[in-house]
Short mmCIF file of C-alpha atoms in Angstrom, two decimals:
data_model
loop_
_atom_site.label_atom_id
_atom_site.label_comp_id
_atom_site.label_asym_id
_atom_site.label_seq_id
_atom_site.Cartn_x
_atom_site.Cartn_y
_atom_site.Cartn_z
CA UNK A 1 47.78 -44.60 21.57
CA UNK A 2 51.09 -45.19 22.66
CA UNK A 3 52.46 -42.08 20.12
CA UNK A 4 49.60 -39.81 22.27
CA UNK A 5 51.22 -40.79 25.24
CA UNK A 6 55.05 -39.87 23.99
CA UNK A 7 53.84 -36.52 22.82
CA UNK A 8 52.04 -35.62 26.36
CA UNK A 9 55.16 -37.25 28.00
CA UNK A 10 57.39 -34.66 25.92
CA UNK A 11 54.72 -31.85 26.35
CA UNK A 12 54.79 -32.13 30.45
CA UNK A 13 58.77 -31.13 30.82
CA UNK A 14 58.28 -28.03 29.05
CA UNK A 15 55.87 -26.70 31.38
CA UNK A 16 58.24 -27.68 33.74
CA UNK A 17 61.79 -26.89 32.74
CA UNK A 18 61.03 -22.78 32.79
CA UNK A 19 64.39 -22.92 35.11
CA UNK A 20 66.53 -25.52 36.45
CA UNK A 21 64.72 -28.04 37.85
CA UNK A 22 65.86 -29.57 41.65
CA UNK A 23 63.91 -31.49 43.81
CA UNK A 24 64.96 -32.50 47.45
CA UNK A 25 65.17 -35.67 48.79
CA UNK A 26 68.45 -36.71 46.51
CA UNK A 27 66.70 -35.20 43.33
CA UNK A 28 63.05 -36.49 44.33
CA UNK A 29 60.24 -34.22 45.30
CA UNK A 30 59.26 -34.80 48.98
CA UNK A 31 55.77 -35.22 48.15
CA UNK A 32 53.61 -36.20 45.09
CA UNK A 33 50.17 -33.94 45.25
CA UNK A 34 49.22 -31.19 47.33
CA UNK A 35 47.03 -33.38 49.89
CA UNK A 36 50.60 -35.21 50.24
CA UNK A 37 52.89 -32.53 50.59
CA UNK A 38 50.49 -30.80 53.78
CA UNK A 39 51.15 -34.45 55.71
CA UNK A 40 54.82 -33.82 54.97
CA UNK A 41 54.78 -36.43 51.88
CA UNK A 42 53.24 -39.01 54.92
CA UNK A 43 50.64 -41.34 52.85
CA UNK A 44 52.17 -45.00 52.00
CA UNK A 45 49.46 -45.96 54.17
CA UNK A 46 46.58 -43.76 53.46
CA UNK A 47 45.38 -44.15 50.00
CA UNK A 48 42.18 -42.37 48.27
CA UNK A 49 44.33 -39.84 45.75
CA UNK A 50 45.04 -40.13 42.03
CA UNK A 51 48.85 -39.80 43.45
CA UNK A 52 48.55 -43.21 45.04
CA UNK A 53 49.81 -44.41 41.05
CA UNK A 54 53.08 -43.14 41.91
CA UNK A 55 53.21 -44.25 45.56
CA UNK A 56 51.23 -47.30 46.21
CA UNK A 57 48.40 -48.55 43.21
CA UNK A 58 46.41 -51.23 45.61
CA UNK A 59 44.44 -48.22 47.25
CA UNK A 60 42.68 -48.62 44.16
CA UNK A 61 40.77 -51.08 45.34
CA UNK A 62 39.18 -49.83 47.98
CA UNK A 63 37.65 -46.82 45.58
CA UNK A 64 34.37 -46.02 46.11
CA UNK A 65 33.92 -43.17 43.16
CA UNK A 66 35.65 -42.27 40.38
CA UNK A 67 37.81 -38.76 40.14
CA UNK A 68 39.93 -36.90 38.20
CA UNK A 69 42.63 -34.34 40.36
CA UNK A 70 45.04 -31.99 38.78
CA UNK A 71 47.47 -29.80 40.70
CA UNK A 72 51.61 -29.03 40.88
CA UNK A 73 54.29 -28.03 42.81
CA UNK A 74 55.68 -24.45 43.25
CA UNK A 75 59.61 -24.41 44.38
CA UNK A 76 61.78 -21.75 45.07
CA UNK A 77 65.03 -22.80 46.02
CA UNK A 78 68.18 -20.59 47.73
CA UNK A 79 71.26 -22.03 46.49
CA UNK A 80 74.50 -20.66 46.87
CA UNK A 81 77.82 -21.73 45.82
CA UNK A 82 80.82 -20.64 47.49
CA UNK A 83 84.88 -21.44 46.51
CA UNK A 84 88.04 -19.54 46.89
CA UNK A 85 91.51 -20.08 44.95
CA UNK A 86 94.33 -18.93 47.48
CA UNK A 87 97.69 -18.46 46.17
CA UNK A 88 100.76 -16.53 46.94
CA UNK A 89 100.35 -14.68 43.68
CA UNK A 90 97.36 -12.30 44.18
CA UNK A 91 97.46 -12.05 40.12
CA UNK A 92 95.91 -16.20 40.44
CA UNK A 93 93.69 -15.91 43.14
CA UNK A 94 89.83 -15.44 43.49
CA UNK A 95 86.56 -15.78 45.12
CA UNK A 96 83.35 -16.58 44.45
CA UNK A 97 79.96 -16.29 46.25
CA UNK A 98 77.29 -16.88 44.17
CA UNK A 99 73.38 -17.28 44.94
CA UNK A 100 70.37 -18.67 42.91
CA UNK A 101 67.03 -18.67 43.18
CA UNK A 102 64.97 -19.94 39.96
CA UNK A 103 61.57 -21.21 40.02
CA UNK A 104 60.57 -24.77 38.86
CA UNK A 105 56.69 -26.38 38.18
CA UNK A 106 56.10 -30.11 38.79
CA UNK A 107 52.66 -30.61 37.35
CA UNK A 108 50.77 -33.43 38.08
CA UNK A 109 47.43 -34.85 36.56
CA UNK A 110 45.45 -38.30 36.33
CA UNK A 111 42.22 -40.23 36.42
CA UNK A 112 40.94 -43.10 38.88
CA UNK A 113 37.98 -45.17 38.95
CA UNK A 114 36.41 -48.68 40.30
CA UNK A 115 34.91 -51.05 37.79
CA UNK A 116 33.19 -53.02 40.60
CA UNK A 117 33.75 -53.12 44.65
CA UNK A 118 37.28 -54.96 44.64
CA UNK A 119 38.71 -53.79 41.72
CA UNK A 120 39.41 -49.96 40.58
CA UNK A 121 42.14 -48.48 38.01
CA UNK A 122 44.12 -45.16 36.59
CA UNK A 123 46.17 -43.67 35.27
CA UNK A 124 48.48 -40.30 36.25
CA UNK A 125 50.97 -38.09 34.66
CA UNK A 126 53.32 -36.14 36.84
CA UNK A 127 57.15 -34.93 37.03
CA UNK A 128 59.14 -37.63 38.89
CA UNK A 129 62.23 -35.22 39.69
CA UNK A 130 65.21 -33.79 38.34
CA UNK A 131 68.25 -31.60 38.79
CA UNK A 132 70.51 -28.88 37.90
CA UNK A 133 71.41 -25.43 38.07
CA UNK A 134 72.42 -22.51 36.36
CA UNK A 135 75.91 -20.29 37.44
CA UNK A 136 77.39 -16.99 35.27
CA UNK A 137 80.34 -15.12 35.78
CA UNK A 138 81.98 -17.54 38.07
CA UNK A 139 86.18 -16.38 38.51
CA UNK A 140 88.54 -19.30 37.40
CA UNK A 141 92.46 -19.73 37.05
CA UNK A 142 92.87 -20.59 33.13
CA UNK A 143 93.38 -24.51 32.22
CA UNK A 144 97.08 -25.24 33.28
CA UNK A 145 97.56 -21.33 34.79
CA UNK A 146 98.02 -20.39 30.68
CA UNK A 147 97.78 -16.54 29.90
CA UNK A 148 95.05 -15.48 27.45
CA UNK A 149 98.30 -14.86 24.94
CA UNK A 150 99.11 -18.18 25.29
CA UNK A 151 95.99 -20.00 25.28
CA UNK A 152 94.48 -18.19 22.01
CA UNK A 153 97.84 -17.83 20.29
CA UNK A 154 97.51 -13.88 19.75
CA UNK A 155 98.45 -10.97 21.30
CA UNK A 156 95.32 -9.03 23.13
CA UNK A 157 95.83 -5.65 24.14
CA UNK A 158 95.34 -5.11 27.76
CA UNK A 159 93.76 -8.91 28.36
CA UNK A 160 96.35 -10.64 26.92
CA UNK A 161 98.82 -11.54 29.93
CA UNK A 162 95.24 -12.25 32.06
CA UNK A 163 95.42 -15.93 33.63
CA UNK A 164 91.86 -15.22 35.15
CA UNK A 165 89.17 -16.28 33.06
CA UNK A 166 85.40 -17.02 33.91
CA UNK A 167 83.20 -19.74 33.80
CA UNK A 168 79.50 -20.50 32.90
CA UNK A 169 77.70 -23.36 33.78
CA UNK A 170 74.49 -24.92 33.16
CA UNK A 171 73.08 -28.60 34.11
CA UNK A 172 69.57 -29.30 33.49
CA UNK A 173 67.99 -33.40 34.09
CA UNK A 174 64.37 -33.83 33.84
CA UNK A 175 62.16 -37.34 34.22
CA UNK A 176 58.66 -37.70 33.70
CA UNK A 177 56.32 -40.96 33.95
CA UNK A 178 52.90 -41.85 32.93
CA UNK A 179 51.63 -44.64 35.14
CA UNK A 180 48.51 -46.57 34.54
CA UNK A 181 47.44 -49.13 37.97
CA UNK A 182 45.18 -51.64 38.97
CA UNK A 183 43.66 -52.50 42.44
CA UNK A 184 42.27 -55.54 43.57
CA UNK A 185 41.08 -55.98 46.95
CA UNK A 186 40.44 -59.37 49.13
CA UNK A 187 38.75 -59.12 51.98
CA UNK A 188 41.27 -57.01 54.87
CA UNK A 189 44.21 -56.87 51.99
CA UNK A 190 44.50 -54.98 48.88
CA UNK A 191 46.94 -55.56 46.22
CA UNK A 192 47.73 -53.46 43.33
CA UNK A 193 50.55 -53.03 39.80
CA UNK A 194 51.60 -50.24 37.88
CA UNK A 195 53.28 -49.53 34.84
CA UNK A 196 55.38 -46.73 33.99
CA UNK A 197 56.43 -45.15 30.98
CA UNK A 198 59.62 -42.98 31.13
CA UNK A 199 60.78 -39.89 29.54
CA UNK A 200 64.03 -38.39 30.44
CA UNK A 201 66.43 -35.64 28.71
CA UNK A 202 69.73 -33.77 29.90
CA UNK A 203 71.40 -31.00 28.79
CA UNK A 204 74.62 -29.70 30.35
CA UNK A 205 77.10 -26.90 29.43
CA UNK A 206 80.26 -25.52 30.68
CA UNK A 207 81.95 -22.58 28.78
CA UNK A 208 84.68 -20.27 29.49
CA UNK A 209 84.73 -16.55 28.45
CA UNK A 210 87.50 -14.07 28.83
CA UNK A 211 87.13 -11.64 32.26
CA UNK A 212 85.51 -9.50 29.90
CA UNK A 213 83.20 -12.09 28.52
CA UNK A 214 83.61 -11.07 24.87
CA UNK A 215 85.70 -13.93 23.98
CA UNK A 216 84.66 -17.98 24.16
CA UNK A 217 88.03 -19.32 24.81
CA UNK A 218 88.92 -23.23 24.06
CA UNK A 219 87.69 -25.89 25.95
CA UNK A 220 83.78 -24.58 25.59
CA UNK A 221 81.64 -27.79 25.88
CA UNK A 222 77.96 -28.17 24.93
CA UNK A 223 75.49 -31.25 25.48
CA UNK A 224 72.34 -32.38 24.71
CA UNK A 225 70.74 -36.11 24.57
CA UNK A 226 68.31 -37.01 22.53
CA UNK A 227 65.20 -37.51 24.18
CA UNK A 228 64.95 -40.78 26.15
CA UNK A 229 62.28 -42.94 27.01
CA UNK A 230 62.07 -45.82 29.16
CA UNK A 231 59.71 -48.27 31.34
CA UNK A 232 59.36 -50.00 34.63
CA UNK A 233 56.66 -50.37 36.52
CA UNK A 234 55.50 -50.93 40.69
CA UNK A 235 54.01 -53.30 42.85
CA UNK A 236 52.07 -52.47 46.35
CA UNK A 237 49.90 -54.27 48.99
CA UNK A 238 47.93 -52.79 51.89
CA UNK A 239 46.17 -54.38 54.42
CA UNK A 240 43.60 -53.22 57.10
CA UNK A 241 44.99 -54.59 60.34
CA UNK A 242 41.45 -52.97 62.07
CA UNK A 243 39.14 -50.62 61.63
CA UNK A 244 41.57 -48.04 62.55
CA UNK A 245 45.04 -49.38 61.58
CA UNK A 246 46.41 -49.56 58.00
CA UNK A 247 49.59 -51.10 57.16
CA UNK A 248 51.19 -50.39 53.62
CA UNK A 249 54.52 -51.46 51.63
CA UNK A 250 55.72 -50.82 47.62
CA UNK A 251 58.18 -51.12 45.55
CA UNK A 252 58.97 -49.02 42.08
CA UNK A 253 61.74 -50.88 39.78
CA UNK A 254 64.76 -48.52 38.59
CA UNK A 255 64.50 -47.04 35.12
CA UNK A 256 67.73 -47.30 32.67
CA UNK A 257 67.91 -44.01 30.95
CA UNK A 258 69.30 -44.23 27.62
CA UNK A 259 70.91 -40.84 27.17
CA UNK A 260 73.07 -40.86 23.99
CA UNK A 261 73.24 -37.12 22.61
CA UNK A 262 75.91 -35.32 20.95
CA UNK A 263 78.66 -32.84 22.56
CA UNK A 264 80.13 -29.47 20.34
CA UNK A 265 83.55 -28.82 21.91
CA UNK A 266 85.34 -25.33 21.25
CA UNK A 267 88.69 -25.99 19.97
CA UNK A 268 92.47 -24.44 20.40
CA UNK A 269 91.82 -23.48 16.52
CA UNK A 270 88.82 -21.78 17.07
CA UNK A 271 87.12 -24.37 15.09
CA UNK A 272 84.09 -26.58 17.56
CA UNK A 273 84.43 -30.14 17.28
CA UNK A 274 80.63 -32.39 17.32
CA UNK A 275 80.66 -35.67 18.29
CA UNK A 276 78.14 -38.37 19.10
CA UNK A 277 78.26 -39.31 22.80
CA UNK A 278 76.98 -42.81 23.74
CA UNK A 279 75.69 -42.70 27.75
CA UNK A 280 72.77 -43.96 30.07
CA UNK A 281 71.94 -43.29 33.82
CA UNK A 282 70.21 -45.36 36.24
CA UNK A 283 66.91 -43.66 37.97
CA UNK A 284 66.53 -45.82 41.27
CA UNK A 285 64.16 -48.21 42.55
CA UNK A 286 62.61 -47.45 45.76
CA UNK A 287 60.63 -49.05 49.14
CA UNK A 288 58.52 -47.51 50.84
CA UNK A 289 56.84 -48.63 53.94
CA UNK A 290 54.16 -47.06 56.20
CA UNK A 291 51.63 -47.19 59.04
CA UNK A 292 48.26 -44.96 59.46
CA UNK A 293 45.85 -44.57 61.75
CA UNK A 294 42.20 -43.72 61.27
CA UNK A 295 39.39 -42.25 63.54
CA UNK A 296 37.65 -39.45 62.72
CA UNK A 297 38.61 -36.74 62.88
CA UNK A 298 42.34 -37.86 62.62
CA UNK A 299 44.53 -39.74 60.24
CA UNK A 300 47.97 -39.73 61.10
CA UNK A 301 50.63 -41.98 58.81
CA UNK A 302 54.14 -43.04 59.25
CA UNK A 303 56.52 -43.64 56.30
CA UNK A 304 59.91 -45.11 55.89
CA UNK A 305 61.59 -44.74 52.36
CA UNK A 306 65.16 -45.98 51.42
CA UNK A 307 66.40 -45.24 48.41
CA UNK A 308 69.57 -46.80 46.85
CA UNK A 309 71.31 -43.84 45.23
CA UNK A 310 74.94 -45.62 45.81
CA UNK A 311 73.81 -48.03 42.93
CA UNK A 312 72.48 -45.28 40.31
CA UNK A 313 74.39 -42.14 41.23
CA UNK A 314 77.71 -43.00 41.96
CA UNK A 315 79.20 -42.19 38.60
CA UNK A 316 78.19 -41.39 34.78
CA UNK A 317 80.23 -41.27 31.44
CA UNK A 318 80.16 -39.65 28.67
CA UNK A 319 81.97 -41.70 25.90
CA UNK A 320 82.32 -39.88 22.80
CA UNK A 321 83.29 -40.50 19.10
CA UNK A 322 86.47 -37.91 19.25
CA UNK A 323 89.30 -37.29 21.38
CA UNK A 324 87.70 -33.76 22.08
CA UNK A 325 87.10 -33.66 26.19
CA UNK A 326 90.73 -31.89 28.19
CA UNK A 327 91.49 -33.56 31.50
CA UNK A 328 92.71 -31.60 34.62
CA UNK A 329 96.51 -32.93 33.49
CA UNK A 330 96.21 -31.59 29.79
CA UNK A 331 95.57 -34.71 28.15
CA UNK A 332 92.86 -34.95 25.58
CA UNK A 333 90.00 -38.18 25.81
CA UNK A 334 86.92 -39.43 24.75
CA UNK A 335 85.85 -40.22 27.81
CA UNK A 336 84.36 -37.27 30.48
CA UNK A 337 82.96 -39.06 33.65
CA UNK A 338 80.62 -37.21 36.42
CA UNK A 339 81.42 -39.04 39.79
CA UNK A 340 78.28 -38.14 41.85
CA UNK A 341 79.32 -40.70 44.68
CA UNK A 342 75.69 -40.53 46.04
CA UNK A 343 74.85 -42.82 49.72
CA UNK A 344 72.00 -45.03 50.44
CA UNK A 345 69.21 -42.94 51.88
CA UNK A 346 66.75 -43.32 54.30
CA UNK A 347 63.68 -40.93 54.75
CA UNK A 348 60.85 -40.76 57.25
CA UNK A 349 57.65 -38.72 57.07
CA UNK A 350 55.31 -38.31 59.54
CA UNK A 351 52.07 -36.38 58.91
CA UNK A 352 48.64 -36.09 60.07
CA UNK A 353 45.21 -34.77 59.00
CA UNK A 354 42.24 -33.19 61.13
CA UNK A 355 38.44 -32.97 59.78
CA UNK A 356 36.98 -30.18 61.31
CA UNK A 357 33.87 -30.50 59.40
CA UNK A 358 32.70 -31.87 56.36
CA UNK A 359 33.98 -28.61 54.34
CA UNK A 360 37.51 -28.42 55.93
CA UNK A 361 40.16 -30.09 57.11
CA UNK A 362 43.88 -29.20 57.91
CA UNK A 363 47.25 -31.14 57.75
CA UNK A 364 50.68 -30.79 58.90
CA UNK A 365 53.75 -33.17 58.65
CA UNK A 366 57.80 -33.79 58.45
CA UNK A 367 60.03 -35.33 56.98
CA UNK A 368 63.87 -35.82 57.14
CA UNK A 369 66.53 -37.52 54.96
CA UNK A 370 70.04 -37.27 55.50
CA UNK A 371 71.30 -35.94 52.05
CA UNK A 372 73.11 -38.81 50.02
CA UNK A 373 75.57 -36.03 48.51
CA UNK A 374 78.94 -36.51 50.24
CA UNK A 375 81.30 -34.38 50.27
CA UNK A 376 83.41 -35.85 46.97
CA UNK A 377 80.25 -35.11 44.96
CA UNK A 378 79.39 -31.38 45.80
CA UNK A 379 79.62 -28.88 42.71
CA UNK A 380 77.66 -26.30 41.21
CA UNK A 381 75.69 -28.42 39.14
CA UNK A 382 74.51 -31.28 41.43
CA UNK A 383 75.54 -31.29 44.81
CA UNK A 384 73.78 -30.86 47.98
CA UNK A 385 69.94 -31.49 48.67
CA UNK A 386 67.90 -29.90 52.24
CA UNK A 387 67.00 -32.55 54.74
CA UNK A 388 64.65 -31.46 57.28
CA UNK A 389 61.56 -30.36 55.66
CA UNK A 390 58.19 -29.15 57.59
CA UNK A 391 55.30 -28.68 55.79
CA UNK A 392 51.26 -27.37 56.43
CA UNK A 393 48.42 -27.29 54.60
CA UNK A 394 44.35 -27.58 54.25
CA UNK A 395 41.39 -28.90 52.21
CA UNK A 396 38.34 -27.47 51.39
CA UNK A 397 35.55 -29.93 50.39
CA UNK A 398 32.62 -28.40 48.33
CA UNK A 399 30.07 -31.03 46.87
CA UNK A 400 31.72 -32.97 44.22
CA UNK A 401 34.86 -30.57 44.46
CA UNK A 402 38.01 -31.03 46.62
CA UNK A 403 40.39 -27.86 47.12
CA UNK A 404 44.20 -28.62 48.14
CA UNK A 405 47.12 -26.35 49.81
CA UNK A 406 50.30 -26.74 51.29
CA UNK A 407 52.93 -25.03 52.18
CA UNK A 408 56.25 -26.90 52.81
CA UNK A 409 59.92 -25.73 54.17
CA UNK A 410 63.37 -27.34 53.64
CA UNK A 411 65.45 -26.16 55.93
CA UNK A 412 69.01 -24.98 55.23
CA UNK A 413 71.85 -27.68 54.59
CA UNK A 414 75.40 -27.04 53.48
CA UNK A 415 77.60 -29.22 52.57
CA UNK A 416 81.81 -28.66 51.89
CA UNK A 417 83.54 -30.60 48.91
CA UNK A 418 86.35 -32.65 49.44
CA UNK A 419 90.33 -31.81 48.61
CA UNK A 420 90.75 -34.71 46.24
CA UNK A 421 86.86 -34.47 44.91
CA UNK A 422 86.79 -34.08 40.74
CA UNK A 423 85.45 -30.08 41.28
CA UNK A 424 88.64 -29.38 43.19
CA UNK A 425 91.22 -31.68 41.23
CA UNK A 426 89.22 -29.70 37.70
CA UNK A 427 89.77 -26.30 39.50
CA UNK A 428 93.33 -26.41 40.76
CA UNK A 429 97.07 -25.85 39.19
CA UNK A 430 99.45 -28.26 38.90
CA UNK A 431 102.60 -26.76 38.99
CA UNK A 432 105.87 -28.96 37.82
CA UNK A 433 107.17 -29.39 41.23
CA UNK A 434 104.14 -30.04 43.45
CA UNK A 435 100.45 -30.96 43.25
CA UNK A 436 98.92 -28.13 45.47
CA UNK A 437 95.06 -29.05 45.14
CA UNK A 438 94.49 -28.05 48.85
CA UNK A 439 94.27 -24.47 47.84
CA UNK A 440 91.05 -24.94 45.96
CA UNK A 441 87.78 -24.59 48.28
CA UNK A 442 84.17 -25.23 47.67
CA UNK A 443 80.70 -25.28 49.64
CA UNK A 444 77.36 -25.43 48.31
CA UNK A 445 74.26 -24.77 50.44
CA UNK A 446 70.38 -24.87 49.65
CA UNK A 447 67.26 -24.02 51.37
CA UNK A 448 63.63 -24.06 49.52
CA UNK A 449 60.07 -23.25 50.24
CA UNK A 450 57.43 -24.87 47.90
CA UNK A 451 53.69 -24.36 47.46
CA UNK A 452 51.51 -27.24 46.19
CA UNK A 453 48.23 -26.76 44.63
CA UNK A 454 45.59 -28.87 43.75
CA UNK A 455 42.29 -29.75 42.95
CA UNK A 456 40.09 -32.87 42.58
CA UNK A 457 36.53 -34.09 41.98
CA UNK A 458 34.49 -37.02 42.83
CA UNK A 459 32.28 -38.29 39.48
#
């Protein structure tokens, strides 16, 4: 059984992975399920979907009927990365302005059902969240300012005295959990567990080409972990305060990520150097708390999250086997370390539902979270997330069958990276008589409309 499970857990982040993954409150989907995601991700306190697994598992026992639902996320992010090199030498500097837009699937399916009037369990499968992105061509100053002479040890016709170089980069992080839940209700209050199983993998690469981009020059780095897998697990209560008013609170434990993998580094030889790298990263734990209200034909909710991201995402290192990683000063180490230097986060959701009939109903809802990202952690390949997001959507009930849609907008948030940040200290010259890192600039800026899909039925 618990072989099926791995090979569905590895089967899910294919389908998802087509591009770069993001997600958008830190790197966590605003909403999990379509009926969600039209209340603007507003449902702590509203209960009745196969999504309550990954939100709050005592809903399940207030189940009436069994379903099954199925559905995913559509996103289709803006992202564009801006930076500038200015120096008195027009031969060094550059400019970059660089957008993406890829496309990333978060599927979602699972299975609930009572086994008597106070007790009803499931089980769900669904992308948790990830991050990355994908940047070509990007103009760079050579490591230490070195010609292409000098840094190859030849004599290139044309090229040769060239200090410009360019840069490729590509960051992909993916986690997926399977979550099977219990609810129990007594009387007014309803109390519920879940455990999750983990799977997790990362690849990132950064590689330099000449300005042609014939040539791989040294310094090339390549990584992959192996695939990772991991458990933890949730706890939630709910309680009917009236026939109207619903109060709600969970908790989901972090998840350590074992992500050991191995790194191929390009060498001044020409040779690439593999070496085992030994790593892990910390997926947070989260609360979430929320109010709803219920008389037909509203529900409204009201959700608080806070996330600790200052705890998980501050930092991560890679430790490898070899000497093979070159620091900003020339030095060579085993040791590369990401510093993310992610806040504490606080997000709240409000979102609403109207039955205009037993076939159809519509929904609308926000949400806002003030990105973690500071400015020390922006770069290409993780930096900053949207905050304000507004989202619509319907359902259409037929019989047995349930038919979900939303629509959801983050609006645009930029955010500017710091002078002494790693980006800009990794990006700059140092010359022997000064440290001029202040001539290095860098924004990044995202915006991304999703559509959520999904569809349930009542057995």
């Amino acid at each position: 059984m618990l072989k099926s499970t791995i090979r569905v857990l590895i089967f899910i982040p294919l389908l998802s992975i087509v591009e770069p993954v993001r997600a958008f409150q830190g790197i966590l989907q605003p909403a999990f399920g379509a009926r969600q995601a039209g209340m603007g991700g507003a449902f702590q306190a509203v209960g009745g979907s196969v999504m309550d697994l990954e939100s709050n598992p005592s809903h399940l026992g207030r189940l009436k009927n069994a379903k099954w639902e199925i559905g995913a996320g559509f996103h289709s992010p803006r992202i564009e990365y801006k930076d500038r090199y200015i120096s008195g030498d027009p031969n060094e500097a550059y400019e970059n302005r660089l957008v993406e837009s890829p496309k990333a699937i978060l599927p979602y399916l699972g299975y609930i059902t009572p086994l008597n009037d106070r007790v009803g369990i499931g089980f769900a499968l669904y992308s948790q969240g990830g991050g990355g992105g994908m940047f070509s061509n990007i103009r760079r100053l050579s490591p230490n300012g070195k010609t292409l002479d000098e840094t190859l040890g030849t004599d290139l016709p044309y090229i040769g005295n060239e200090r410009r170089i360019l840069e490729n980069l590509v960051y992909k992080f993916m986690t997926v959990k399977f979550t099977s839940g219990v609810g129990m209700k007594f009387g007014n209050l309803s109390l519920g567990a879940g455990l999750d199983l983990v799977y997790a993998f990362m690849e990132l690469q950064k590689t330099y080409r000449d300005p042609t981009g014939s040539l791989e020059l040294p310094g090339s780095l390549r990584y992959d972990s192996d695939p990772s897998y991991s458990y933890g697990g949730k706890l939630g209560m709910s309680y009917d305060m009236s026939n109207t008013v619903r109060i709600a609170y969970s908790y989901t434990t972090r998840n350590l990520l074992p992500l050991d993998g191995s790194m191929r580094v390009l060498e001044s030889d020409g040779t690439t150097q593999a070496s085992r790298v030994s790593r892990y990263m910390v997926w947070p734990d989260k609360h979430i708390m929320g109010i709803s209200y219920r008389k037909e034909p509203w529900i409204l909710d009201f959700d608080i999250k806070f996330i600790p991201w200052s705890q998980s995402f501050r930092s991560s290192k890679f430790v490898l086997d070899h000497s093979s990683v070159t620091t900003p000063f020339g030095t060579d180490s085993n040791v590369m370390q990401m510093n993310f230097h992610w806040k504490d986060q606080w997000v709240f959701s409000l979102g609403g539902e109207y039955k205009w009939n037993e076939n159809f109903r519509t929904r609308m809802g926000y949400s806002y979270g003030k990105t973690p990202t500071g400015e020390r952690g922006v770069s290409p390949m993780l930096g900053t997330t949207t905050e304000h997001h507004l989202a619509t959507g319907f359902g259409w009930y037929m019989k047995e069958y349930a038919f979900h849609f939303a629509l959801e907008y983050g609006f645009p948030k930029s955010v500017s990276g710091a002078k002494n940040s790693d980006w800009t200290l990794a990006h700059s010259v140092f010359p022997n008589s000064d440290v001029e890192v202040q001539r290095f600039d860098h924004s990044k800026s995202m915006s991304v409309v999703s559509l959520y899909l999904g569809m349930e039925k009542n057995i």
